[in-house]
XYZ file of C-alpha atoms in Angstrom:
686
model
C -19.673 12.332 -17.115
C -20.853 10.579 -13.937
C -22.716 7.327 -14.264
C -24.742 5.249 -11.824
C -23.702 1.736 -10.889
C -26.178 -1.004 -9.909
C -25.584 -0.132 -6.231
C -26.390 3.504 -6.899
C -22.839 4.739 -6.290
C -21.677 7.793 -8.181
C -18.630 6.838 -10.225
C -16.503 8.775 -12.651
C -16.954 7.487 -16.187
C -13.487 5.932 -16.081
C -13.910 4.300 -12.642
C -13.605 4.988 -8.924
C -16.427 5.856 -6.552
C -16.461 9.407 -5.195
C -17.477 10.531 -1.682
C -21.134 11.516 -1.796
C -21.725 15.245 -1.943
C -18.042 16.208 -1.992
C -17.523 18.637 -4.865
C -13.911 19.559 -4.075
C -10.791 17.638 -3.153
C -10.957 16.114 0.320
C -9.056 18.030 2.984
C -9.288 17.302 6.692
C -8.509 14.446 9.023
C -9.571 12.029 11.738
C -11.815 13.915 14.153
C -12.111 12.458 17.646
C -14.325 14.936 19.531
C -15.098 12.376 22.226
C -11.646 13.190 23.625
C -12.783 16.745 24.371
C -15.594 18.571 26.185
C -18.523 19.279 23.900
C -17.909 23.002 24.436
C -14.790 22.637 22.229
C -16.778 21.438 19.208
C -17.913 24.926 18.164
C -14.311 26.103 18.131
C -13.350 23.030 16.118
C -15.829 23.634 13.310
C -14.945 27.346 13.200
C -11.266 26.514 12.791
C -12.067 23.770 10.289
C -13.746 26.346 8.088
C -10.767 28.677 8.500
C -8.444 25.880 7.383
C -10.589 24.905 4.397
C -11.558 21.486 5.753
C -14.035 19.672 3.483
C -14.303 16.256 5.178
C -13.453 14.578 8.493
C -13.331 10.934 9.589
C -15.460 10.250 12.665
C -16.227 7.387 15.037
C -13.416 4.982 14.160
C -12.612 4.134 17.805
C -15.981 4.980 19.372
C -17.613 1.596 19.996
C -17.377 1.873 23.808
C -19.202 5.220 23.688
C -21.805 4.181 21.134
C -22.592 0.910 22.931
C -21.523 1.415 26.557
C -23.092 -1.890 27.603
C -24.316 -4.885 25.596
C -27.393 -3.827 23.637
C -27.452 -0.351 25.216
C -26.787 2.464 22.751
C -25.970 6.154 23.095
C -26.104 7.965 19.770
C -26.999 11.400 21.124
C -23.474 12.819 21.009
C -22.917 11.514 17.459
C -26.282 12.934 16.344
C -25.248 16.367 17.588
C -21.801 16.100 16.053
C -22.958 15.099 12.570
C -25.643 17.798 12.603
C -23.033 20.376 13.604
C -20.642 19.315 10.857
C -23.435 19.369 8.287
C -24.488 22.842 9.410
C -20.971 24.055 8.638
C -20.702 22.313 5.269
C -18.232 19.627 6.350
C -18.708 16.143 4.931
C -18.266 13.022 7.070
C -16.369 9.788 6.533
C -18.167 7.719 9.170
C -16.325 4.798 10.705
C -17.632 1.482 11.902
C -15.705 1.166 15.206
C -15.013 -2.544 14.851
C -11.235 -2.246 15.238
C -11.673 -1.540 18.962
C -14.352 -3.625 20.731
C -15.219 -2.412 24.254
C -13.855 -3.879 27.468
C -17.272 -5.368 28.278
C -17.132 -7.353 25.043
C -13.803 -8.988 25.897
C -14.951 -9.691 29.444
C -17.901 -11.605 28.032
C -15.928 -13.162 25.161
C -12.260 -13.536 26.144
C -11.737 -16.034 23.308
C -12.118 -13.152 20.846
C -8.630 -11.984 21.826
C -6.025 -13.303 19.356
C -3.467 -15.996 20.161
C 0.116 -15.976 18.898
C 1.830 -18.918 17.198
C 3.554 -19.539 20.541
C 0.205 -19.863 22.331
C 0.168 -16.464 24.091
C -3.245 -14.771 24.199
C -3.140 -10.987 23.871
C -4.948 -8.775 26.372
C -7.358 -5.860 26.031
C -5.876 -2.364 26.203
C -4.561 -1.536 22.746
C -6.328 -1.647 19.387
C -6.849 -4.309 16.746
C -6.713 -7.171 19.279
C -9.113 -9.335 17.302
C -9.472 -12.971 16.330
C -11.149 -12.526 12.954
C -12.500 -16.098 13.046
C -14.347 -15.563 16.330
C -18.120 -15.892 15.878
C -18.929 -13.604 18.829
C -16.784 -10.824 17.380
C -18.381 -11.217 13.971
C -21.874 -11.027 15.451
C -21.062 -7.978 17.572
C -19.384 -6.200 14.624
C -22.418 -6.845 12.453
C -24.658 -5.555 15.243
C -22.967 -2.179 15.730
C -22.570 -1.725 11.970
C -26.274 -2.378 11.448
C -27.254 0.129 14.146
C -25.012 2.811 12.635
C -26.286 2.210 9.116
C -29.924 2.304 10.230
C -29.422 5.579 12.072
C -27.043 7.481 9.780
C -27.357 5.827 6.360
C -29.335 8.780 5.040
C -27.747 11.579 7.064
C -27.053 14.592 4.801
C -23.466 14.954 6.072
C -22.537 11.352 5.215
C -20.081 11.146 2.322
C -18.315 7.836 2.886
C -18.436 4.749 5.110
C -15.131 3.747 6.678
C -15.066 0.100 7.814
C -12.718 -0.891 10.668
C -9.207 0.634 10.579
C -5.955 -0.521 8.957
C -6.710 -4.225 8.615
C -3.586 -6.282 9.269
C -2.093 -3.797 11.732
C -1.052 -4.713 14.373
C -2.461 -8.286 14.222
C -3.445 -10.193 11.101
C -3.169 -13.856 12.081
C -4.497 -15.668 15.131
C -3.605 -19.282 15.978
C -6.408 -20.247 18.389
C -8.699 -23.267 18.146
C -11.440 -21.223 16.438
C -8.940 -20.271 13.740
C -7.841 -23.907 13.437
C -11.422 -24.979 12.701
C -11.898 -22.067 10.298
C -8.595 -22.894 8.554
C -9.784 -26.451 7.960
C -13.009 -25.148 6.399
C -10.978 -22.781 4.222
C -8.710 -25.626 3.095
C -11.717 -27.793 2.301
C -13.215 -25.030 0.161
C -9.854 -24.295 -1.501
C -8.621 -27.837 -2.178
C -11.627 -30.146 -1.890
C -9.739 -33.136 -0.502
C -7.009 -33.695 2.033
C -5.023 -35.546 -0.655
C -4.946 -32.329 -2.678
C -3.600 -30.493 0.385
C -0.909 -33.146 0.859
C 0.110 -32.780 -2.782
C 0.190 -28.963 -2.679
C 2.133 -28.850 0.584
C 4.547 -31.647 -0.289
C 3.827 -33.425 2.978
C 5.752 -36.507 1.877
C 8.781 -34.550 3.098
C 9.579 -35.188 6.793
C 6.591 -37.500 7.138
C 4.058 -34.665 7.428
C 1.222 -36.392 5.547
C -2.355 -35.851 6.829
C -5.073 -38.502 6.732
C -7.936 -36.019 7.338
C -8.584 -32.297 7.587
C -9.150 -32.718 11.332
C -5.435 -33.454 11.770
C -4.427 -30.044 10.352
C -3.698 -27.137 12.690
C -2.388 -23.624 12.077
C 1.401 -23.438 11.676
C 2.051 -22.974 15.371
C 5.561 -22.952 16.833
C 7.443 -26.176 16.095
C 10.896 -27.444 17.210
C 12.435 -26.433 13.889
C 11.212 -25.007 10.596
C 7.725 -26.184 9.679
C 6.124 -26.756 6.307
C 6.638 -23.612 4.168
C 3.631 -24.254 1.913
C 1.401 -24.582 4.983
C 2.785 -21.323 6.378
C 2.147 -19.610 3.031
C -1.430 -20.847 2.897
C -2.003 -19.651 6.453
C -0.971 -16.144 5.417
C -3.500 -16.377 2.598
C -6.125 -17.673 5.013
C -5.526 -14.874 7.533
C -5.806 -12.249 4.802
C -8.957 -13.855 3.387
C -10.522 -14.032 6.866
C -10.043 -10.313 7.456
C -11.525 -9.711 4.010
C -14.574 -11.845 4.910
C -15.214 -9.576 7.885
C -14.820 -6.464 5.767
C -17.295 -7.791 3.205
C -19.813 -8.596 5.934
C -19.798 -5.001 7.176
C -19.671 -3.575 3.651
C -22.719 -5.555 2.567
C -24.720 -4.352 5.575
C -23.840 -0.765 4.700
C -24.691 -1.213 1.015
C -28.071 -2.660 1.961
C -29.029 -0.061 4.567
C -27.232 2.981 3.132
C -27.491 2.672 -0.665
C -25.548 5.142 -2.747
C -22.857 5.840 -0.142
C -19.431 4.384 -1.019
C -17.715 2.021 1.416
C -13.980 1.885 1.999
C -11.364 0.826 4.511
C -8.013 2.507 4.908
C -5.140 0.535 3.370
C -1.449 0.763 4.268
C 0.068 -0.146 0.899
C 3.608 1.082 1.578
C 5.933 -1.921 1.781
C 7.498 -0.199 4.797
C 4.230 -0.301 6.739
C 2.196 -3.484 6.164
C 3.273 -6.893 4.886
C 0.271 -9.097 5.732
C -2.404 -7.902 3.291
C -2.851 -8.781 -0.390
C -3.949 -5.379 -1.616
C -4.572 -6.635 -5.166
C -7.447 -8.661 -3.699
C -8.617 -5.898 -1.348
C -8.661 -3.283 -4.112
C -11.466 -5.215 -5.803
C -13.625 -5.144 -2.649
C -13.807 -1.432 -1.804
C -15.840 1.201 -3.625
C -13.024 3.718 -3.251
C -9.394 2.839 -2.546
C -8.037 4.870 0.372
C -4.602 4.754 1.958
C -2.684 5.798 5.069
C 0.951 6.764 4.574
C 3.591 7.836 7.080
C 7.216 8.742 6.415
C 9.675 6.134 7.664
C 12.675 8.075 8.971
C 15.255 5.318 8.470
C 17.821 7.362 6.583
C 16.266 6.821 3.175
C 14.961 9.583 0.921
C 11.483 9.723 2.410
C 9.924 11.420 -0.616
C 10.850 8.408 -2.779
C 9.046 6.039 -0.414
C 6.074 8.417 -0.505
C 5.991 8.416 -4.305
C 6.288 4.630 -4.351
C 3.406 4.188 -1.890
C 1.220 6.584 -3.878
C 1.986 4.792 -7.151
C 1.262 1.429 -5.541
C -2.036 2.684 -4.105
C -3.118 4.073 -7.473
C -2.242 0.748 -9.074
C -4.291 -1.173 -6.494
C -7.152 1.137 -7.526
C -6.726 -0.002 -11.132
C -5.405 3.417 -12.131
C -8.534 5.181 -10.899
C -8.369 8.152 -8.532
C -7.991 7.190 -4.869
C -7.834 9.073 -1.560
C -5.055 9.683 0.969
C -7.058 9.173 4.160
C -4.227 9.618 6.689
C -0.765 11.124 6.835
C 0.947 13.436 9.318
C 1.293 17.189 9.447
C 4.729 16.815 11.058
C 6.410 14.178 13.249
C 4.838 10.924 14.352
C 5.351 9.221 17.722
C 5.880 5.511 17.097
C 9.366 5.367 15.564
C 12.614 5.290 17.568
C 13.266 8.882 16.477
C 10.473 11.170 15.260
C 11.771 14.337 13.616
C 9.508 17.224 12.686
C 8.817 17.939 9.055
C 10.743 20.847 7.574
C 8.875 24.021 6.596
C 6.981 23.320 3.378
C 7.387 19.550 3.648
C 3.771 19.019 4.680
C 2.607 20.644 1.443
C 5.123 18.705 -0.669
C 4.048 15.440 0.925
C 0.353 16.199 0.499
C 0.515 17.458 -3.077
C 2.921 14.675 -4.029
C 0.128 12.220 -3.221
C -2.349 14.331 -5.207
C 0.032 14.328 -8.179
C 0.006 10.537 -8.145
C -3.755 10.202 -8.109
C -5.146 11.063 -4.677
C -8.402 13.003 -4.603
C -7.236 15.039 -1.631
C -5.079 15.010 1.493
C -6.397 13.883 4.872
C -4.464 13.679 8.147
C -4.335 11.870 11.443
C -5.659 13.817 13.178
C -7.552 17.127 13.463
C -6.821 18.121 17.092
C -3.697 16.772 18.829
C -4.563 14.472 21.740
C -3.610 15.332 25.318
C -3.835 11.736 26.539
C -3.265 8.254 25.253
C -0.570 6.530 23.209
C -0.533 9.066 20.358
C -0.449 12.347 22.254
C 2.914 13.257 20.703
C 1.722 12.475 17.170
C 1.364 15.720 15.214
C -2.048 17.001 14.168
C -3.650 19.746 12.095
C -4.374 21.732 15.272
C -1.315 21.259 17.528
C -1.099 21.489 21.301
C 0.186 25.018 20.777
C -2.978 26.055 18.939
C -3.251 28.488 16.052
C -0.092 30.483 16.822
C 2.135 27.720 15.445
C 3.994 27.010 12.228
C 2.052 23.786 11.671
C -1.314 25.553 11.890
C -0.244 28.298 9.501
C 0.973 25.686 7.017
C -2.302 23.768 7.392
C -4.311 26.879 6.494
C -2.038 27.605 3.528
C -2.301 23.998 2.352
C -6.083 24.093 2.616
C -6.161 27.022 0.203
C -3.792 25.205 -2.158
C -5.900 22.060 -2.149
C -9.018 24.085 -2.943
C -7.270 25.711 -5.905
C -6.660 22.252 -7.387
C -10.304 21.168 -7.518
C -10.133 20.920 -11.315
C -7.859 17.857 -11.087
C -10.669 15.775 -9.528
C -11.337 12.689 -11.579
C -8.208 12.891 -13.714
C -5.760 10.000 -13.921
C -2.018 9.924 -13.410
C -0.015 8.938 -16.493
C 2.631 6.239 -16.000
C 5.677 5.457 -18.119
C 6.694 1.974 -16.935
C 5.442 -0.917 -14.817
C 6.953 -2.721 -11.835
C 5.584 -6.173 -11.057
C 4.729 -6.919 -7.443
C 2.882 -9.745 -5.710
C 2.245 -9.953 -1.964
C 2.018 -13.763 -2.127
C 5.539 -13.892 -3.541
C 6.750 -11.567 -0.769
C 5.168 -13.798 1.859
C 6.763 -16.902 0.337
C 10.222 -15.384 -0.010
C 10.175 -14.262 3.635
C 9.654 -17.791 4.942
C 12.540 -19.598 6.647
C 15.518 -21.364 5.118
C 16.151 -19.430 1.917
C 19.628 -19.256 0.320
C 20.448 -15.920 2.012
C 18.727 -13.894 4.694
C 20.386 -10.808 3.196
C 18.203 -10.982 0.075
C 15.184 -8.811 0.828
C 12.322 -8.476 -1.654
C 11.315 -5.106 -0.272
C 14.894 -3.811 -0.563
C 15.044 -4.787 -4.249
C 11.637 -3.258 -4.928
C 12.742 -0.045 -3.216
C 16.058 -0.024 -5.091
C 14.584 -0.546 -8.558
C 11.803 1.946 -7.872
C 14.342 4.537 -6.729
C 16.404 3.972 -9.877
C 13.314 4.534 -12.032
C 12.351 7.575 -9.953
C 15.808 9.050 -10.507
C 15.303 8.585 -14.255
C 12.089 10.650 -13.816
C 9.826 7.792 -14.857
C 6.370 7.470 -13.317
C 5.614 3.903 -12.255
C 2.504 1.770 -12.286
C 2.665 -1.417 -10.236
C 1.056 -4.481 -11.776
C 0.203 -8.049 -10.849
C 2.373 -10.568 -12.734
C -0.659 -11.915 -14.614
C -2.022 -8.474 -15.583
C -2.175 -7.050 -19.108
C 1.179 -5.310 -19.643
C 0.822 -4.378 -23.306
C 0.653 -0.611 -22.758
C 4.044 -0.420 -21.013
C 7.267 -0.133 -23.059
C 9.302 -1.298 -20.033
C 8.389 -3.778 -17.288
C 10.655 -4.357 -14.270
C 10.607 -7.451 -12.016
C 12.605 -6.589 -8.869
C 11.688 -9.642 -6.760
C 9.215 -12.356 -7.766
C 10.478 -15.536 -6.129
C 6.984 -17.030 -6.538
C 5.655 -17.004 -10.087
C 2.843 -19.030 -11.580
C 3.109 -20.666 -14.988
C 0.453 -18.211 -16.149
C 2.602 -15.274 -15.068
C 5.633 -16.729 -16.842
C 3.585 -17.124 -20.008
C 2.296 -13.583 -19.644
C 5.831 -12.188 -19.534
C 6.921 -14.282 -22.499
C 3.992 -12.957 -24.542
C 4.780 -9.409 -23.439
C 8.368 -9.651 -24.700
C 7.472 -11.487 -27.909
C 5.033 -8.670 -28.715
C 7.751 -6.024 -28.419
C 8.082 -5.245 -24.713
C 11.303 -4.733 -22.787
C 11.619 -6.748 -19.579
C 14.176 -6.396 -16.753
C 14.292 -9.225 -14.199
C 16.309 -9.331 -10.987
C 17.772 -12.477 -9.422
C 15.876 -15.180 -7.474
C 12.705 -14.610 -9.519
C 10.511 -17.270 -11.120
C 11.809 -19.980 -8.771
C 8.664 -21.569 -7.259
C 4.993 -21.990 -8.092
C 1.998 -20.845 -6.053
C 2.545 -23.660 -3.532
C 6.223 -22.814 -2.950
C 7.274 -25.855 -5.017
C 10.339 -25.369 -7.211
C 9.390 -25.352 -10.892
C 10.499 -28.533 -12.645
C 13.866 -28.248 -14.346
C 16.620 -25.693 -14.071
C 16.272 -22.276 -12.485
C 14.749 -19.763 -13.074
C 11.755 -21.982 -13.709
C 8.913 -19.905 -15.081
C 11.358 -17.435 -16.669
C 13.873 -19.741 -18.377
C 12.469 -19.320 -21.874
C 11.850 -15.587 -21.825
C 15.323 -14.875 -20.363
C 17.112 -17.351 -22.630
C 19.260 -18.848 -19.884
C 19.478 -21.272 -17.011
C 21.018 -20.910 -13.561
C 23.017 -23.936 -12.445
C 23.469 -22.809 -8.869
C 22.909 -19.884 -6.531
C 26.063 -18.562 -4.877
C 25.075 -16.058 -2.174
C 27.857 -13.940 -0.732
C 28.854 -13.715 2.897
C 28.043 -10.595 4.895
C 30.337 -7.775 3.784
C 31.600 -9.686 0.754
C 31.490 -7.939 -2.646
C 32.254 -8.703 -6.286
C 33.014 -6.565 -9.322
C 30.962 -6.651 -12.500
C 32.573 -5.420 -15.720
C 31.802 -5.064 -19.391
C 31.885 -2.724 -22.396
C 30.988 0.832 -21.480
C 31.653 0.484 -17.747
C 34.821 0.618 -15.681
C 33.317 -1.816 -13.222
C 30.397 -1.932 -10.843
C 30.211 -3.157 -7.266
C 27.714 -5.844 -6.283
C 26.991 -7.787 -3.110
C 24.654 -10.316 -1.394
C 24.085 -12.632 -4.351
C 25.763 -14.206 -7.388
C 24.764 -17.060 -9.695
C 26.264 -19.533 -12.129
C 24.396 -18.363 -15.249
C 24.434 -20.399 -18.464
C 23.212 -18.503 -21.568
C 20.734 -20.445 -23.718
C 20.282 -17.812 -26.402
C 20.925 -14.734 -24.238
C 23.968 -12.540 -24.834
C 26.320 -11.557 -22.015
C 26.308 -7.825 -21.319
C 28.278 -7.687 -18.041
C 30.550 -10.320 -16.507
C 31.660 -11.214 -12.980
C 35.272 -10.112 -12.587
C 36.008 -12.002 -9.384
C 34.582 -14.416 -6.825
C 33.392 -17.970 -7.429
C 31.473 -16.877 -10.519
C 34.400 -14.993 -12.110
C 34.159 -15.050 -15.892
C 30.467 -15.965 -15.845
C 27.619 -13.750 -17.086
C 26.317 -11.272 -14.515
C 23.870 -9.335 -16.697
C 22.356 -10.745 -19.888
C 20.086 -9.599 -22.704
C 17.860 -11.910 -24.728
C 16.127 -11.015 -27.974
C 12.786 -12.810 -28.180
C 10.266 -12.081 -30.890
C 9.920 -8.301 -31.177
C 11.275 -7.514 -27.691
C 14.145 -8.023 -25.279
C 14.515 -9.515 -21.804
C 17.305 -8.459 -19.434
C 18.487 -10.465 -16.437
C 20.453 -9.133 -13.466
C 21.913 -12.052 -11.468
C 23.440 -10.050 -8.600
C 22.552 -7.191 -6.254
C 23.736 -4.069 -8.004
C 23.885 -0.703 -6.275
C 22.381 2.520 -7.561
C 25.024 3.076 -10.263
C 24.678 -0.459 -11.530
C 20.894 -0.347 -11.658
C 21.017 2.970 -13.473
C 23.415 1.481 -16.042
C 21.145 -1.495 -16.714
C 17.952 0.570 -16.805
C 19.559 3.102 -19.151
C 20.379 0.357 -21.643
C 17.027 -1.340 -21.238
C 15.394 2.062 -21.635
C 17.074 2.401 -25.018
C 15.511 -0.905 -26.063
C 12.157 0.421 -24.854
C 12.694 3.780 -26.604
C 12.093 5.699 -23.396
C 12.895 9.396 -23.130
C 15.818 9.702 -20.651
C 14.616 13.168 -19.417
C 18.150 14.213 -18.627
C 17.110 17.882 -18.383
C 15.294 17.388 -15.067
C 17.241 17.896 -11.811
C 17.527 15.056 -9.308
C 14.786 15.109 -6.656
C 12.539 17.319 -8.747
C 9.637 15.095 -9.702
C 7.337 15.813 -12.602
C 4.050 13.932 -12.896
C 0.997 14.393 -15.110
C -2.694 13.904 -14.404
C -4.968 13.779 -17.442
C -8.729 13.687 -17.852
C -11.773 15.398 -19.260
C -11.002 18.557 -17.297
C -7.554 18.902 -18.858
C -3.894 17.985 -18.482
C -2.159 18.960 -15.241
C 1.596 18.939 -14.763
C 2.771 18.643 -11.153
C 6.349 19.682 -10.369
C 7.570 18.949 -6.835
C 10.962 20.330 -5.830
C 12.441 18.347 -2.929
C 15.762 20.213 -3.078
C 17.130 23.324 -1.403
C 17.781 25.028 -4.763
C 15.405 26.677 -7.206
C 14.725 24.584 -10.292
C 13.320 24.976 -13.776
C 11.140 22.389 -15.473
C 10.616 22.437 -19.256
C 7.048 22.888 -20.472
C 6.135 21.592 -23.910
C 2.861 23.515 -23.725
C 2.126 26.786 -21.906
C -0.538 26.926 -19.243
C -1.778 28.461 -16.001
C -0.108 27.693 -12.678
C -2.988 26.942 -10.319
C -1.364 27.720 -6.951
C -0.280 31.238 -7.936
C -2.600 32.012 -10.842
C 0.373 32.987 -13.008
C 0.914 32.071 -16.651
C 3.732 29.620 -17.359
C 5.583 28.940 -20.601
C 8.950 27.635 -21.739
C 10.551 26.687 -18.454
C 8.507 26.563 -15.264
C 10.242 28.082 -12.227
C 9.826 25.850 -9.154
C 11.305 27.463 -6.027
C 13.309 25.402 -3.548
C 11.033 23.116 -1.543
C 7.940 24.224 -3.449
C 5.235 22.676 -5.610
C 3.832 24.022 -8.850
C 0.809 22.701 -10.745
C 0.219 23.855 -14.312
C -3.024 23.337 -16.172
C -1.702 23.036 -19.709
C -3.474 24.834 -22.533
C -5.392 22.858 -25.096
């Protein structure tokens, strides 16, 4: 049952604000009618209704039109647009256009343009060119947001407020003098005294000690590597500064437009944004929304999609979220931009819905004729309605409408993967043991191994409650607090199964190595120490052997592991660490902790996860074909099984309970037939 929060937002009883007045799943996209003559708008809304569009995002880049000169406003076109959309039953996600200040603003306030660490000031002419510490920008952003909220806060078409656009992309950090002053204030609030900063940053090294906050600048370009703890704190500061600006706009909207949820579109995929701590941002929005685009780098793109959707749902605390942007076909900003195959748009869209999205929105509705993204696909292509993309859009709209019953349900997960953006930032700083060790690569690799075992993943912060998960995987947590280490120890002692990859638990929150032997915060739970890291040279490999395996290839990293209670499961067969443990298992309390001290490939990770899965008593699900994903959403409206077939062959998925397939209306029992490239969604009986 819905309940009302203190701010008057409609929330599902188990969490997550919902767009006001939207009674079906969201389907639509960014609508930029200012790019077209007003005579086109009538055709747009007619075609939107034909396609089953329920909501569009409006006004995200419209500041120059809404305020063509300082203090001069033109809302007439937006009045007519919102009235037209409302007349045709289309809800509106209304943007505050603060990602793209007008040219007149930068002419009056050139210091609002961001400065690089090298001292280069960016110019106007793109998007997101913002110094988030600049007082003039903050005042202007508050001004346009206030005007919009006063005028449209009660408009009947308004479903959702959309602040800014993709914070952190393309610029997150500025290094100007305004940011330097703001950084000092942030440090004062965070640490209290300059002595505390010196202690946290270890400034005794290389004579970097500061006598006052006024001596501290941003980590601008230096002759050689600078202070890593300072660089890490500056990443935190830049993220926090963007979040300050979001909160300022959000609070204006809450005050002037009560009852309407406020969001901003995230880019949680590790392939798309690395400068934002989404654990912190997820607590600030009323509804978590995400933009996701396929990265055509030779990987299995549907695995990256599933990973991004699982990560977004986790940032939302498990509550339903919303896919606010993806593409109908090819994009335009990669070196090579292939079209999506027939049916792939639907698989992509419904794959996100399976993993918790309350709909599928696109960038954008009508394909642009001008500008930087004119070759980016859209719902209505340059070729119009006599195109494959348009026909698939209309078909998808009908499919999305048929799934309205899944609204408000939650995706069920089997295992957890720990991830922390602060650790990623710290590991990516200079002068680590090997540039070939990549936290994102390990996260991708472990996720893919779990995906191929047909396990649905929740991501979790290292200090989160993990008690409901039989298996927890740590692919790359170089930075780990003492609290996180204690959390993992308690998890294992209470019966959990933990798998940890190399170079985890090494430093604390200030990038200081934990006292004593590696792996610091994880020594006790893993039952071992590491005497020395021994990274491999580029192209160098080692073999790992043990009972039950003929040998596995590994590369990038090895370690001199000393068991301190752990048993050796696999051993290095060659290299400097020959004869030493490569993979260990430690019984602790009621659970077990596994450690993988090298970079295993897919076969090796599958071997380790299979054995750890036995400890965790996980169902191996060997009867499901590879690249056929099966995910459940469960809630008051029922249990829904999503089966997504990414292969070119028909597949069958076992059903424990019969039900009704929602896309075809057919009954399903025993084994569900899922045609090649298709999606099936069964509402299970009972």
